[in-house]
Amino acid sequence: MPSITVQPDLLIERILTLEIVRVTERAAVSSARLRGHGKDKASDQAAVDAMRRELNKLPIDGTVVIGEGEIDEAPMLFIGEKVGTKQGPKVDIAVDPLEGTVLCAKNMPGAIATIAMANGGTLLHAPDCYMNKIAIGPGYPKGTVDLDAPTEENILSLAKAKGVKPSEITAILLDRPRHADMIAAVRKTGAAVSLISDGDVAGVIHCAEVKTGIDIYLGIGGAPEGVLAAAALRCIGGQMQTRLIIDTEELRERTLKMGIKDPKKKYTIEDMVRGDCLFAATGVTSGAMLDGVKFGKDVIETDTVVMRSVTGTVRRVRAEHRELAKFHLD
Ligand code: VTB
Protein backbone atom coordinates (compact mmCIF):
# COMPACT_ATOMS: atom_id res chain seq x y z
CA MET A 1 0.00 0.00 0.00
CA PRO A 2 1.40 3.44 -0.85
CA SER A 3 2.09 5.48 2.24
CA ILE A 4 0.35 8.80 2.57
CA THR A 5 2.47 11.73 3.62
CA VAL A 6 0.55 14.46 5.31
CA GLN A 7 2.20 17.84 5.64
CA PRO A 8 2.51 18.70 9.34
CA ASP A 9 0.86 22.07 8.75
CA LEU A 10 -2.12 20.47 7.12
CA LEU A 11 -2.39 17.88 9.86
CA ILE A 12 -2.39 20.39 12.67
CA GLU A 13 -5.01 22.39 10.86
CA ARG A 14 -7.22 19.30 10.53
CA ILE A 15 -6.87 18.59 14.20
CA LEU A 16 -7.79 22.18 15.00
CA THR A 17 -11.09 21.71 13.18
CA LEU A 18 -12.43 19.76 16.10
CA GLU A 19 -10.53 21.77 18.69
CA ILE A 20 -12.29 25.01 17.73
CA VAL A 21 -15.61 23.26 18.31
CA ARG A 22 -14.68 23.05 22.00
CA VAL A 23 -14.00 26.78 21.98
CA THR A 24 -17.37 27.86 20.63
CA GLU A 25 -19.23 25.20 22.64
CA ARG A 26 -17.89 26.52 25.93
CA ALA A 27 -18.56 30.14 24.99
CA ALA A 28 -22.12 29.22 24.04
CA VAL A 29 -22.80 27.29 27.26
CA SER A 30 -21.42 30.09 29.43
CA SER A 31 -23.46 32.81 27.78
CA ALA A 32 -26.57 30.63 27.57
CA ARG A 33 -26.55 30.38 31.38
CA LEU A 34 -27.48 34.08 31.29
CA ARG A 35 -29.96 33.76 28.42
CA GLY A 36 -33.07 35.83 28.94
CA HIS A 37 -31.70 37.71 31.95
CA GLY A 38 -31.64 41.04 30.15
CA LYS A 39 -27.91 41.39 30.78
CA ASP A 40 -26.21 41.75 27.43
CA LYS A 41 -22.82 42.82 28.87
CA ALA A 42 -22.70 40.00 31.43
CA SER A 43 -23.58 37.30 28.89
CA ASP A 44 -20.96 38.68 26.51
CA GLN A 45 -18.35 38.68 29.28
CA ALA A 46 -19.20 35.08 30.14
CA ALA A 47 -18.71 34.06 26.51
CA VAL A 48 -15.43 35.99 26.28
CA ASP A 49 -14.02 34.42 29.45
CA ALA A 50 -14.90 30.89 28.34
CA MET A 51 -13.64 31.39 24.82
CA ARG A 52 -10.34 32.86 26.01
CA ARG A 53 -9.78 30.03 28.48
CA GLU A 54 -10.39 27.38 25.79
CA LEU A 55 -8.30 29.18 23.17
CA ASN A 56 -5.36 29.26 25.57
CA LYS A 57 -5.41 25.45 25.75
CA LEU A 58 -4.96 25.04 21.99
CA PRO A 59 -1.60 24.09 20.45
CA ILE A 60 -1.36 27.31 18.47
CA ASP A 61 0.66 30.47 18.35
CA GLY A 62 -2.42 32.58 17.85
CA THR A 63 -3.09 36.28 17.43
CA VAL A 64 -6.56 37.75 17.79
CA VAL A 65 -7.07 40.00 14.76
CA ILE A 66 -10.82 40.46 15.12
CA GLY A 67 -11.86 40.59 18.75
CA GLU A 68 -13.68 42.45 21.43
CA GLY A 69 -12.03 45.76 20.58
CA GLU A 70 -8.70 47.43 20.99
CA ILE A 71 -6.45 46.83 24.00
CA ASP A 72 -7.49 49.93 25.97
CA GLU A 73 -11.20 49.24 25.62
CA ALA A 74 -11.29 45.42 25.82
CA PRO A 75 -9.60 43.66 28.72
CA MET A 76 -9.81 40.29 27.02
CA LEU A 77 -9.62 38.91 23.51
CA PHE A 78 -8.51 42.32 22.35
CA ILE A 79 -7.09 42.87 18.90
CA GLY A 80 -3.45 41.81 19.02
CA GLU A 81 -3.85 39.52 22.04
CA LYS A 82 -1.76 36.36 21.84
CA VAL A 83 -3.58 33.13 22.58
CA GLY A 84 -2.73 29.44 22.67
CA THR A 85 0.15 27.42 24.09
CA LYS A 86 2.55 28.95 21.50
CA GLN A 87 3.54 25.37 20.63
CA GLY A 88 2.02 25.20 17.21
CA PRO A 89 1.30 27.03 13.97
CA LYS A 90 1.04 30.80 13.75
CA VAL A 91 -2.61 31.56 13.22
CA ASP A 92 -4.87 34.59 12.90
CA ILE A 93 -8.07 34.36 14.89
CA ALA A 94 -11.35 36.23 14.46
CA VAL A 95 -13.83 35.88 17.30
CA ASP A 96 -17.29 37.02 18.17
CA PRO A 97 -17.77 35.12 21.45
CA LEU A 98 -21.41 36.19 21.56
CA GLU A 99 -22.75 37.41 18.22
CA GLY A 100 -26.13 38.89 19.12
CA THR A 101 -25.67 39.93 22.75
CA VAL A 102 -29.13 41.51 22.77
CA LEU A 103 -30.66 38.35 21.26
CA CYS A 104 -29.16 36.40 24.15
CA ALA A 105 -30.25 38.94 26.78
CA LYS A 106 -33.82 38.81 25.45
CA ASN A 107 -33.69 35.07 24.72
CA MET A 108 -34.58 35.70 21.08
CA PRO A 109 -33.57 33.42 18.16
CA GLY A 110 -30.18 33.53 16.49
CA ALA A 111 -27.49 34.26 19.10
CA ILE A 112 -24.29 32.31 18.36
CA ALA A 113 -20.72 31.95 19.59
CA THR A 114 -18.39 32.08 16.63
CA ILE A 115 -14.74 31.90 15.55
CA ALA A 116 -12.63 31.77 12.41
CA MET A 117 -9.01 30.69 12.22
CA ALA A 118 -6.49 31.01 9.39
CA ASN A 119 -2.75 31.06 8.78
CA GLY A 120 -0.94 33.99 10.39
CA GLY A 121 -1.23 37.19 8.38
CA THR A 122 -4.11 36.07 6.18
CA LEU A 123 -7.23 37.55 7.82
CA LEU A 124 -8.25 41.16 7.22
CA HIS A 125 -7.54 43.22 10.33
CA ALA A 126 -10.81 45.10 10.25
CA PRO A 127 -11.44 47.81 12.82
CA ASP A 128 -14.63 47.74 14.84
CA CYS A 129 -16.59 49.92 12.44
CA TYR A 130 -19.43 49.54 9.98
CA MET A 131 -19.11 47.70 6.72
CA ASN A 132 -21.26 47.75 3.61
CA LYS A 133 -21.91 44.18 2.48
CA ILE A 134 -23.52 42.16 -0.26
CA ALA A 135 -23.53 38.35 -0.36
CA ILE A 136 -25.11 35.53 -2.31
CA GLY A 137 -24.82 31.76 -2.14
CA PRO A 138 -22.73 29.41 -4.30
CA GLY A 139 -23.36 28.38 -7.90
CA TYR A 140 -23.81 31.79 -9.51
CA PRO A 141 -21.51 33.26 -12.18
CA LYS A 142 -18.94 35.70 -10.87
CA GLY A 143 -20.27 39.24 -10.99
CA THR A 144 -23.95 38.27 -10.67
CA VAL A 145 -24.23 41.02 -8.04
CA ASP A 146 -22.04 44.01 -7.27
CA LEU A 147 -21.74 46.12 -4.13
CA ASP A 148 -21.76 49.28 -6.23
CA ALA A 149 -24.71 48.40 -8.47
CA PRO A 150 -28.22 49.69 -7.67
CA THR A 151 -30.21 47.32 -5.46
CA GLU A 152 -32.89 46.75 -8.14
CA GLU A 153 -30.24 45.74 -10.63
CA ASN A 154 -28.72 43.22 -8.20
CA ILE A 155 -32.08 41.61 -7.47
CA LEU A 156 -33.01 41.35 -11.15
CA SER A 157 -29.61 39.95 -12.07
CA LEU A 158 -29.77 37.38 -9.27
CA ALA A 159 -33.30 36.32 -10.25
CA LYS A 160 -32.12 35.84 -13.84
CA ALA A 161 -29.11 33.79 -12.74
CA LYS A 162 -31.33 31.67 -10.48
CA GLY A 163 -33.86 31.23 -13.27
CA VAL A 164 -36.79 32.59 -11.25
CA LYS A 165 -38.96 35.68 -11.14
CA PRO A 166 -37.80 38.48 -8.79
CA SER A 167 -40.81 37.63 -6.62
CA GLU A 168 -39.09 34.34 -5.81
CA ILE A 169 -36.04 36.10 -4.39
CA THR A 170 -35.69 36.87 -0.67
CA ALA A 171 -33.23 39.45 0.63
CA ILE A 172 -32.11 39.57 4.25
CA LEU A 173 -31.21 42.86 5.95
CA LEU A 174 -30.67 44.17 9.45
CA ASP A 175 -33.82 45.98 10.58
CA ARG A 176 -32.34 49.47 10.82
CA PRO A 177 -33.60 52.92 9.70
CA ARG A 178 -30.44 53.25 7.58
CA HIS A 179 -31.79 50.50 5.32
CA ALA A 180 -35.17 52.12 4.53
CA ASP A 181 -34.28 53.03 0.93
CA MET A 182 -32.69 49.67 0.26
CA ILE A 183 -35.70 47.81 1.64
CA ALA A 184 -38.02 49.88 -0.58
CA ALA A 185 -35.80 49.17 -3.59
CA VAL A 186 -35.91 45.41 -2.97
CA ARG A 187 -39.69 45.46 -2.59
CA LYS A 188 -40.09 47.50 -5.78
CA THR A 189 -38.69 44.58 -7.77
CA GLY A 190 -41.30 42.26 -6.25
CA ALA A 191 -38.73 40.45 -4.11
CA ALA A 192 -39.34 39.70 -0.44
CA VAL A 193 -37.49 41.24 2.49
CA SER A 194 -36.57 39.29 5.59
CA LEU A 195 -35.57 41.52 8.51
CA ILE A 196 -33.31 40.53 11.38
CA SER A 197 -32.78 42.56 14.53
CA ASP A 198 -29.17 41.39 15.02
CA GLY A 199 -26.86 38.60 13.95
CA ASP A 200 -25.64 39.28 10.47
CA VAL A 201 -22.88 36.63 10.51
CA ALA A 202 -25.66 34.07 10.30
CA GLY A 203 -27.57 36.42 7.98
CA VAL A 204 -24.81 36.17 5.37
CA ILE A 205 -24.38 32.42 5.85
CA HIS A 206 -28.13 31.92 5.30
CA CYS A 207 -27.58 32.86 1.63
CA ALA A 208 -25.58 29.64 1.21
CA GLU A 209 -28.13 27.46 3.03
CA VAL A 210 -31.00 26.50 0.71
CA LYS A 211 -33.26 25.56 3.64
CA THR A 212 -33.38 29.16 4.88
CA GLY A 213 -34.96 30.44 1.66
CA ILE A 214 -32.63 33.46 1.75
CA ASP A 215 -30.96 34.42 -1.53
CA ILE A 216 -29.09 37.63 -0.84
CA TYR A 217 -27.72 39.64 2.09
CA LEU A 218 -27.73 43.41 1.67
CA GLY A 219 -26.80 46.41 3.77
CA ILE A 220 -24.59 47.73 6.50
CA GLY A 221 -23.46 45.68 9.49
CA GLY A 222 -20.36 45.35 11.64
CA ALA A 223 -16.96 44.92 9.95
CA PRO A 224 -15.80 42.19 12.38
CA GLU A 225 -18.96 40.23 11.60
CA GLY A 226 -18.20 40.72 7.90
CA VAL A 227 -14.81 39.01 8.16
CA LEU A 228 -16.29 36.11 10.14
CA ALA A 229 -19.03 35.63 7.54
CA ALA A 230 -16.44 35.80 4.74
CA ALA A 231 -14.53 32.95 6.39
CA ALA A 232 -17.68 30.82 6.42
CA LEU A 233 -18.40 31.54 2.76
CA ARG A 234 -14.77 30.77 1.91
CA CYS A 235 -15.54 27.25 3.21
CA ILE A 236 -18.98 26.66 1.71
CA GLY A 237 -18.94 28.84 -1.38
CA GLY A 238 -20.81 31.96 -2.34
CA GLN A 239 -19.86 35.49 -3.26
CA MET A 240 -19.42 38.48 -1.02
CA GLN A 241 -18.24 42.04 -1.53
CA THR A 242 -17.68 44.57 1.22
CA ARG A 243 -16.33 48.03 1.93
CA LEU A 244 -15.42 49.55 5.28
CA ILE A 245 -17.30 52.70 6.25
CA ILE A 246 -14.59 55.05 7.42
CA ASP A 247 -16.42 58.25 8.21
CA THR A 248 -14.32 60.03 10.84
CA GLU A 249 -10.73 61.21 10.95
CA GLU A 250 -10.16 59.20 14.12
CA LEU A 251 -11.34 56.03 12.41
CA ARG A 252 -9.22 56.79 9.36
CA GLU A 253 -6.12 56.97 11.54
CA ARG A 254 -7.01 53.80 13.41
CA THR A 255 -7.59 51.97 10.13
CA LEU A 256 -4.25 53.13 8.78
CA LYS A 257 -2.54 51.87 11.94
CA MET A 258 -4.13 48.48 11.34
CA GLY A 259 -2.39 48.34 7.98
CA ILE A 260 -5.28 49.33 5.71
CA LYS A 261 -3.87 51.79 3.23
CA ASP A 262 -6.90 52.21 0.99
CA PRO A 263 -9.98 52.78 3.20
CA LYS A 264 -12.29 52.72 0.15
CA LYS A 265 -11.13 49.31 -1.08
CA LYS A 266 -13.82 46.93 -2.24
CA TYR A 267 -13.09 43.55 -0.67
CA THR A 268 -13.94 40.12 -1.99
CA ILE A 269 -13.94 36.99 0.16
CA GLU A 270 -10.37 36.29 -0.98
CA ASP A 271 -9.26 39.77 0.15
CA MET A 272 -10.75 39.31 3.61
CA VAL A 273 -9.57 35.72 4.04
CA ARG A 274 -6.40 35.37 2.01
CA GLY A 275 -5.94 31.62 2.33
CA ASP A 276 -7.53 28.53 3.81
CA CYS A 277 -9.50 28.87 7.01
CA LEU A 278 -11.64 27.16 9.59
CA PHE A 279 -14.98 28.49 10.82
CA ALA A 280 -17.15 27.33 13.71
CA ALA A 281 -20.34 28.54 15.36
CA THR A 282 -22.36 27.12 18.25
CA GLY A 283 -25.98 28.13 18.85
CA VAL A 284 -26.69 30.03 22.06
CA THR A 285 -30.38 30.55 21.35
CA SER A 286 -32.11 28.49 18.66
CA GLY A 287 -32.15 30.03 15.20
CA ALA A 288 -32.44 29.10 11.52
CA MET A 289 -28.85 27.85 11.47
CA LEU A 290 -28.33 26.21 14.85
CA ASP A 291 -30.18 24.96 17.90
CA GLY A 292 -29.53 26.78 21.13
CA VAL A 293 -27.93 25.28 24.24
CA LYS A 294 -30.26 22.90 26.09
CA PHE A 295 -29.84 22.47 29.82
CA GLY A 296 -31.01 19.00 30.89
CA LYS A 297 -30.91 17.59 34.39
CA ASP A 298 -27.64 15.70 33.92
CA VAL A 299 -26.54 16.81 30.50
CA ILE A 300 -26.07 20.00 28.49
CA GLU A 301 -26.58 19.77 24.74
CA THR A 302 -24.92 21.98 22.16
CA ASP A 303 -25.24 22.27 18.41
CA THR A 304 -22.24 23.41 16.37
CA VAL A 305 -21.39 23.82 12.73
CA VAL A 306 -17.71 23.61 11.80
CA MET A 307 -16.33 24.23 8.34
CA ARG A 308 -12.95 23.75 6.68
CA SER A 309 -12.13 25.52 3.44
CA VAL A 310 -9.39 23.08 2.32
CA THR A 311 -12.01 20.45 1.56
CA GLY A 312 -15.27 22.37 1.93
CA THR A 313 -16.32 19.90 4.60
CA VAL A 314 -19.12 21.04 6.89
CA ARG A 315 -19.71 19.09 10.06
CA ARG A 316 -22.61 19.38 12.40
CA VAL A 317 -21.56 18.46 15.93
CA ARG A 318 -24.31 17.78 18.41
CA ALA A 319 -22.59 17.32 21.74
CA GLU A 320 -23.73 16.14 25.14
CA HIS A 321 -21.73 17.64 27.99
CA ARG A 322 -22.04 15.69 31.22
CA GLU A 323 -19.18 17.11 33.24
CA LEU A 324 -20.30 20.68 32.56
CA ALA A 325 -23.79 19.78 33.76
CA LYS A 326 -22.63 17.90 36.85
CA PHE A 327 -20.29 20.59 38.13
CA HIS A 328 -22.21 23.56 36.70
CA LEU A 329 -19.03 24.62 34.93
CA ASP A 330 -18.77 27.80 32.89
C1 VTB B 1 -24.54 43.61 13.10
C2 VTB B 1 -25.05 42.40 13.83
C3 VTB B 1 -24.63 42.34 15.26
O1 VTB B 1 -24.34 44.72 15.21
O2 VTB B 1 -23.22 43.49 12.69
C4 VTB B 1 -24.82 44.88 13.90
O3 VTB B 1 -24.58 41.21 13.23
C5 VTB B 1 -24.34 46.18 13.28
O4 VTB B 1 -24.41 47.27 14.16
O5 VTB B 1 -25.27 41.26 15.91
P1 VTB B 1 -25.75 48.08 14.63
O6 VTB B 1 -26.43 47.23 15.68
O7 VTB B 1 -25.25 49.39 15.19
O8 VTB B 1 -26.63 48.26 13.46
C6 VTB B 1 -24.96 43.67 15.94
O9 VTB B 1 -26.35 43.89 15.93
C7 VTB B 1 -24.46 43.69 17.38
O10 VTB B 1 -23.09 43.41 17.43
Coordinates of C-alpha atoms and ligand atoms in Angstrom, one line a residue:
M1 CA 0.0 0.0 0.0
P2 CA 1.4 3.4 -0.8
S3 CA 2.1 5.5 2.2
I4 CA 0.4 8.8 2.6
T5 CA 2.5 11.7 3.6
V6 CA 0.5 14.5 5.3
Q7 CA 2.2 17.8 5.6
P8 CA 2.5 18.7 9.3
D9 CA 0.9 22.1 8.7
L10 CA -2.1 20.5 7.1
L11 CA -2.4 17.9 9.9
I12 CA -2.4 20.4 12.7
E13 CA -5.0 22.4 10.9
R14 CA -7.2 19.3 10.5
I15 CA -6.9 18.6 14.2
L16 CA -7.8 22.2 15.0
T17 CA -11.1 21.7 13.2
L18 CA -12.4 19.8 16.1
E19 CA -10.5 21.8 18.7
I20 CA -12.3 25.0 17.7
V21 CA -15.6 23.3 18.3
R22 CA -14.7 23.1 22.0
V23 CA -14.0 26.8 22.0
T24 CA -17.4 27.9 20.6
E25 CA -19.2 25.2 22.6
R26 CA -17.9 26.5 25.9
A27 CA -18.6 30.1 25.0
A28 CA -22.1 29.2 24.0
V29 CA -22.8 27.3 27.3
S30 CA -21.4 30.1 29.4
S31 CA -23.5 32.8 27.8
A32 CA -26.6 30.6 27.6
R33 CA -26.5 30.4 31.4
L34 CA -27.5 34.1 31.3
R35 CA -30.0 33.8 28.4
G36 CA -33.1 35.8 28.9
H37 CA -31.7 37.7 32.0
G38 CA -31.6 41.0 30.2
K39 CA -27.9 41.4 30.8
D40 CA -26.2 41.8 27.4
K41 CA -22.8 42.8 28.9
A42 CA -22.7 40.0 31.4
S43 CA -23.6 37.3 28.9
D44 CA -21.0 38.7 26.5
Q45 CA -18.3 38.7 29.3
A46 CA -19.2 35.1 30.1
A47 CA -18.7 34.1 26.5
V48 CA -15.4 36.0 26.3
D49 CA -14.0 34.4 29.4
A50 CA -14.9 30.9 28.3
M51 CA -13.6 31.4 24.8
R52 CA -10.3 32.9 26.0
R53 CA -9.8 30.0 28.5
E54 CA -10.4 27.4 25.8
L55 CA -8.3 29.2 23.2
N56 CA -5.4 29.3 25.6
K57 CA -5.4 25.5 25.8
L58 CA -5.0 25.0 22.0
P59 CA -1.6 24.1 20.5
I60 CA -1.4 27.3 18.5
D61 CA 0.7 30.5 18.3
G62 CA -2.4 32.6 17.8
T63 CA -3.1 36.3 17.4
V64 CA -6.6 37.8 17.8
V65 CA -7.1 40.0 14.8
I66 CA -10.8 40.5 15.1
G67 CA -11.9 40.6 18.7
E68 CA -13.7 42.5 21.4
G69 CA -12.0 45.8 20.6
E70 CA -8.7 47.4 21.0
I71 CA -6.4 46.8 24.0
D72 CA -7.5 49.9 26.0
E73 CA -11.2 49.2 25.6
A74 CA -11.3 45.4 25.8
P75 CA -9.6 43.7 28.7
M76 CA -9.8 40.3 27.0
L77 CA -9.6 38.9 23.5
F78 CA -8.5 42.3 22.3
I79 CA -7.1 42.9 18.9
G80 CA -3.5 41.8 19.0
E81 CA -3.8 39.5 22.0
K82 CA -1.8 36.4 21.8
V83 CA -3.6 33.1 22.6
G84 CA -2.7 29.4 22.7
T85 CA 0.1 27.4 24.1
K86 CA 2.5 29.0 21.5
Q87 CA 3.5 25.4 20.6
G88 CA 2.0 25.2 17.2
P89 CA 1.3 27.0 14.0
K90 CA 1.0 30.8 13.8
V91 CA -2.6 31.6 13.2
D92 CA -4.9 34.6 12.9
I93 CA -8.1 34.4 14.9
A94 CA -11.3 36.2 14.5
V95 CA -13.8 35.9 17.3
D96 CA -17.3 37.0 18.2
P97 CA -17.8 35.1 21.5
L98 CA -21.4 36.2 21.6
E99 CA -22.8 37.4 18.2
G100 CA -26.1 38.9 19.1
T101 CA -25.7 39.9 22.8
V102 CA -29.1 41.5 22.8
L103 CA -30.7 38.3 21.3
C104 CA -29.2 36.4 24.2
A105 CA -30.2 38.9 26.8
K106 CA -33.8 38.8 25.4
N107 CA -33.7 35.1 24.7
M108 CA -34.6 35.7 21.1
P109 CA -33.6 33.4 18.2
G110 CA -30.2 33.5 16.5
A111 CA -27.5 34.3 19.1
I112 CA -24.3 32.3 18.4
A113 CA -20.7 31.9 19.6
T114 CA -18.4 32.1 16.6
I115 CA -14.7 31.9 15.6
A116 CA -12.6 31.8 12.4
M117 CA -9.0 30.7 12.2
A118 CA -6.5 31.0 9.4
N119 CA -2.8 31.1 8.8
G120 CA -0.9 34.0 10.4
G121 CA -1.2 37.2 8.4
T122 CA -4.1 36.1 6.2
L123 CA -7.2 37.6 7.8
L124 CA -8.3 41.2 7.2
H125 CA -7.5 43.2 10.3
A126 CA -10.8 45.1 10.2
P127 CA -11.4 47.8 12.8
D128 CA -14.6 47.7 14.8
C129 CA -16.6 49.9 12.4
Y130 CA -19.4 49.5 10.0
M131 CA -19.1 47.7 6.7
N132 CA -21.3 47.8 3.6
K133 CA -21.9 44.2 2.5
I134 CA -23.5 42.2 -0.3
A135 CA -23.5 38.3 -0.4
I136 CA -25.1 35.5 -2.3
G137 CA -24.8 31.8 -2.1
P138 CA -22.7 29.4 -4.3
G139 CA -23.4 28.4 -7.9
Y140 CA -23.8 31.8 -9.5
P141 CA -21.5 33.3 -12.2
K142 CA -18.9 35.7 -10.9
G143 CA -20.3 39.2 -11.0
T144 CA -23.9 38.3 -10.7
V145 CA -24.2 41.0 -8.0
D146 CA -22.0 44.0 -7.3
L147 CA -21.7 46.1 -4.1
D148 CA -21.8 49.3 -6.2
A149 CA -24.7 48.4 -8.5
P150 CA -28.2 49.7 -7.7
T151 CA -30.2 47.3 -5.5
E152 CA -32.9 46.8 -8.1
E153 CA -30.2 45.7 -10.6
N154 CA -28.7 43.2 -8.2
I155 CA -32.1 41.6 -7.5
L156 CA -33.0 41.3 -11.2
S157 CA -29.6 39.9 -12.1
L158 CA -29.8 37.4 -9.3
A159 CA -33.3 36.3 -10.3
K160 CA -32.1 35.8 -13.8
A161 CA -29.1 33.8 -12.7
K162 CA -31.3 31.7 -10.5
G163 CA -33.9 31.2 -13.3
V164 CA -36.8 32.6 -11.3
K165 CA -39.0 35.7 -11.1
P166 CA -37.8 38.5 -8.8
S167 CA -40.8 37.6 -6.6
E168 CA -39.1 34.3 -5.8
I169 CA -36.0 36.1 -4.4
T170 CA -35.7 36.9 -0.7
A171 CA -33.2 39.5 0.6
I172 CA -32.1 39.6 4.3
L173 CA -31.2 42.9 5.9
L174 CA -30.7 44.2 9.5
D175 CA -33.8 46.0 10.6
R176 CA -32.3 49.5 10.8
P177 CA -33.6 52.9 9.7
R178 CA -30.4 53.2 7.6
H179 CA -31.8 50.5 5.3
A180 CA -35.2 52.1 4.5
D181 CA -34.3 53.0 0.9
M182 CA -32.7 49.7 0.3
I183 CA -35.7 47.8 1.6
A184 CA -38.0 49.9 -0.6
A185 CA -35.8 49.2 -3.6
V186 CA -35.9 45.4 -3.0
R187 CA -39.7 45.5 -2.6
K188 CA -40.1 47.5 -5.8
T189 CA -38.7 44.6 -7.8
G190 CA -41.3 42.3 -6.3
A191 CA -38.7 40.4 -4.1
A192 CA -39.3 39.7 -0.4
V193 CA -37.5 41.2 2.5
S194 CA -36.6 39.3 5.6
L195 CA -35.6 41.5 8.5
I196 CA -33.3 40.5 11.4
S197 CA -32.8 42.6 14.5
D198 CA -29.2 41.4 15.0
G199 CA -26.9 38.6 13.9
D200 CA -25.6 39.3 10.5
V201 CA -22.9 36.6 10.5
A202 CA -25.7 34.1 10.3
G203 CA -27.6 36.4 8.0
V204 CA -24.8 36.2 5.4
I205 CA -24.4 32.4 5.9
H206 CA -28.1 31.9 5.3
C207 CA -27.6 32.9 1.6
A208 CA -25.6 29.6 1.2
E209 CA -28.1 27.5 3.0
V210 CA -31.0 26.5 0.7
K211 CA -33.3 25.6 3.6
T212 CA -33.4 29.2 4.9
G213 CA -35.0 30.4 1.7
I214 CA -32.6 33.5 1.7
D215 CA -31.0 34.4 -1.5
I216 CA -29.1 37.6 -0.8
Y217 CA -27.7 39.6 2.1
L218 CA -27.7 43.4 1.7
G219 CA -26.8 46.4 3.8
I220 CA -24.6 47.7 6.5
G221 CA -23.5 45.7 9.5
G222 CA -20.4 45.3 11.6
A223 CA -17.0 44.9 9.9
P224 CA -15.8 42.2 12.4
E225 CA -19.0 40.2 11.6
G226 CA -18.2 40.7 7.9
V227 CA -14.8 39.0 8.2
L228 CA -16.3 36.1 10.1
A229 CA -19.0 35.6 7.5
A230 CA -16.4 35.8 4.7
A231 CA -14.5 32.9 6.4
A232 CA -17.7 30.8 6.4
L233 CA -18.4 31.5 2.8
R234 CA -14.8 30.8 1.9
C235 CA -15.5 27.2 3.2
I236 CA -19.0 26.7 1.7
G237 CA -18.9 28.8 -1.4
G238 CA -20.8 32.0 -2.3
Q239 CA -19.9 35.5 -3.3
M240 CA -19.4 38.5 -1.0
Q241 CA -18.2 42.0 -1.5
T242 CA -17.7 44.6 1.2
R243 CA -16.3 48.0 1.9
L244 CA -15.4 49.6 5.3
I245 CA -17.3 52.7 6.3
I246 CA -14.6 55.1 7.4
D247 CA -16.4 58.3 8.2
T248 CA -14.3 60.0 10.8
E249 CA -10.7 61.2 10.9
E250 CA -10.2 59.2 14.1
L251 CA -11.3 56.0 12.4
R252 CA -9.2 56.8 9.4
E253 CA -6.1 57.0 11.5
R254 CA -7.0 53.8 13.4
T255 CA -7.6 52.0 10.1
L256 CA -4.3 53.1 8.8
K257 CA -2.5 51.9 11.9
M258 CA -4.1 48.5 11.3
G259 CA -2.4 48.3 8.0
I260 CA -5.3 49.3 5.7
K261 CA -3.9 51.8 3.2
D262 CA -6.9 52.2 1.0
P263 CA -10.0 52.8 3.2
K264 CA -12.3 52.7 0.1
K265 CA -11.1 49.3 -1.1
K266 CA -13.8 46.9 -2.2
Y267 CA -13.1 43.6 -0.7
T268 CA -13.9 40.1 -2.0
I269 CA -13.9 37.0 0.2
E270 CA -10.4 36.3 -1.0
D271 CA -9.3 39.8 0.1
M272 CA -10.8 39.3 3.6
V273 CA -9.6 35.7 4.0
R274 CA -6.4 35.4 2.0
G275 CA -5.9 31.6 2.3
D276 CA -7.5 28.5 3.8
C277 CA -9.5 28.9 7.0
L278 CA -11.6 27.2 9.6
F279 CA -15.0 28.5 10.8
A280 CA -17.2 27.3 13.7
A281 CA -20.3 28.5 15.4
T282 CA -22.4 27.1 18.2
G283 CA -26.0 28.1 18.8
V284 CA -26.7 30.0 22.1
T285 CA -30.4 30.6 21.4
S286 CA -32.1 28.5 18.7
G287 CA -32.1 30.0 15.2
A288 CA -32.4 29.1 11.5
M289 CA -28.9 27.8 11.5
L290 CA -28.3 26.2 14.9
D291 CA -30.2 25.0 17.9
G292 CA -29.5 26.8 21.1
V293 CA -27.9 25.3 24.2
K294 CA -30.3 22.9 26.1
F295 CA -29.8 22.5 29.8
G296 CA -31.0 19.0 30.9
K297 CA -30.9 17.6 34.4
D298 CA -27.6 15.7 33.9
V299 CA -26.5 16.8 30.5
I300 CA -26.1 20.0 28.5
E301 CA -26.6 19.8 24.7
T302 CA -24.9 22.0 22.2
D303 CA -25.2 22.3 18.4
T304 CA -22.2 23.4 16.4
V305 CA -21.4 23.8 12.7
V306 CA -17.7 23.6 11.8
M307 CA -16.3 24.2 8.3
R308 CA -12.9 23.8 6.7
S309 CA -12.1 25.5 3.4
V310 CA -9.4 23.1 2.3
T311 CA -12.0 20.4 1.6
G312 CA -15.3 22.4 1.9
T313 CA -16.3 19.9 4.6
V314 CA -19.1 21.0 6.9
R315 CA -19.7 19.1 10.1
R316 CA -22.6 19.4 12.4
V317 CA -21.6 18.5 15.9
R318 CA -24.3 17.8 18.4
A319 CA -22.6 17.3 21.7
E320 CA -23.7 16.1 25.1
H321 CA -21.7 17.6 28.0
R322 CA -22.0 15.7 31.2
E323 CA -19.2 17.1 33.2
L324 CA -20.3 20.7 32.6
A325 CA -23.8 19.8 33.8
K326 CA -22.6 17.9 36.8
F327 CA -20.3 20.6 38.1
H328 CA -22.2 23.6 36.7
L329 CA -19.0 24.6 34.9
D330 CA -18.8 27.8 32.9
Ligands
VTB1 C1 -24.5 43.6 13.1 C2 -25.0 42.4 13.8 C3 -24.6 42.3 15.3 O1 -24.3 44.7 15.2 O2 -23.2 43.5 12.7 C4 -24.8 44.9 13.9 O3 -24.6 41.2 13.2 C5 -24.3 46.2 13.3 O4 -24.4 47.3 14.2 O5 -25.3 41.3 15.9 P1 -25.8 48.1 14.6 O6 -26.4 47.2 15.7 O7 -25.2 49.4 15.2 O8 -26.6 48.3 13.5 C6 -25.0 43.7 15.9 O9 -26.4 43.9 15.9 C7 -24.5 43.7 17.4 O10 -23.1 43.4 17.4

